[in-house]
Amino acid sequence: MKRTKICDVLTLPSNQQELIVMGWVRTFRNNQFIALNDGSTIQNLQIVVDFNRFSEELLKKIHTGTSLKIVGKLIPSQGKGQTHEIIANTVEILGECHPEQYPLQAKKHSLEFLREIAHLRMRTSTFQSVFRIRNGLAYAIHQFFQNKGFIYIHSPVITASDAEGAGEMFQVTTFNLSNVPKTNSGKVSFSDDFFGKSTYLTVSGQLEAELAAMAFSNVYTFGPTFRAENSNTPRHLAEFWMIEPEMAFYDLTDNMDLAEEMLKYLIKYTLDNYPDEIRFLEQRQIDEEKQKPQNERSTMPLIEKLQFCIQNPFERITYTKAIEILEKSTYNQKKKFQFLVKWGIDLQTEHERYLVEKEFNKPVIITDYPKEIKAFYMRQNEDGKTVKAMDILFPGIGEIVGGSQREERIELLEKRMKEMNISANDMYWYLETRRFGTVPHAGFGLGFERLVQFCTGMNNIRDVIPFPRSPKNCEF
Ligand code: 4AD
Ligand code: MG
């Protein structure tokens, strides 16, 4: 007889059939009821042990975390809270788990504590729910783009170029750092390094995606990206996953339409496929928010918030209009913003939150930002001041997507690169796309963890990636 997964057990008729189940003990009550979990579902299976039939020595070894093999009969449950239960015939301990040494107990632990034991936290219902949804979203992203005929491109992880031009790169080298080769003039001699030049972990696969879009029209990347920005916030990671579609013959409006359709598809996918997990996370959020002051609580419970997002068109406004709204707001007049609102500023979190949560109360797409605060590759507008950028802002998250129509006109691109001190020599391959059959094109980047945050209602980005990397933190 083979092991049956708990997700399958729960769908079987409870007609006394004999089964083998294996899993880890979540709780053991009254020396009689074991809640067993094997990760195939967030539900536990109730195992009933008749303590008269088992030795005390065996029963004493059953604790939260102990792994078990149970052979028993499936019957309709006598108690409340479950439909099925198994009456154990044999109980075999696969692995003991010492209750005084095991950090996870059958009680509520804080997320901060669980972050410190990330090697064990996947065993909790919260993290099982989050990572099941994360898995589903990764699958749904491929489904969305594959259904549309997009080609999945693996962009390189190691690169010699700074796609965003923001200088937030991790250096990749095989040099012995206590003895780095130098040139006669005292500079580091990168020609002696592994790749014969200075190399880094990629901040974005966009530039390579653009090369591919010039052959396939519609492509996307989905891979890890790295940023050495010293941002210790609940929205930033040093290593995160990004989805970057790139489409030839798309303008900014086509780009926004695709991004909005994608986000709605992914949110709906979560609601349709993970109802148990979503309900669990919604309840968790409600319980947690009871401890917060009223003004810090989210205005909508998780499910309602997700549904609202699917049902309503995103607001679309220009940066200039956004600044106008912020300037005129009573919030600004009462000097409640910490940072000055003025045309030209990079929008701060407080400004984004005001627009999304107070002014519009739904996702907002902001377009046509000042060129000074955006990357070199964005298409320049007629006004000479703004570029065809778009950022999508989500409630509670802020920027979830950043994208643009690209500058396809070589003279303008070269001019902008010069102004921004980006070497046209090093980037010759990128410029060749504009030289050989250039076309209007556009694309965007979706921060995968920020999407998972939104769909699960988790406040801290470190709780939606299994092993988060952030400044001064690279455990596990
Ligand atoms: O706005 P960003 O920097 O845009 C790009 O990288 C473009 N190359 C995308 C493109 O047009 N193909 O990053 C895109 C998204 C952000 O909107 C945000 O969701 C996420 O990536 N992101 C981060 N997520 C977690 N931690 C960080 N440090 C992030 N930085 C950006
Ligand atoms: Mg951005």
Coordinates of C-alpha atoms and ligand atoms in Angstrom, one line a residue, residues 164 227 374 391 399 401-403, ligand 2:
E164 CA 18.9 51.2 -15.0
R227 CA 20.1 45.7 -6.3
K374 CA 13.9 58.3 -15.1
D391 CA 4.4 53.5 -12.9
E399 CA 5.0 51.0 -7.1
V401 CA 5.1 48.0 -11.9
G402 CA 7.6 50.4 -13.6
G403 CA 7.8 50.7 -17.4
Ligands
MG2 MG 10.7 52.2 -10.9

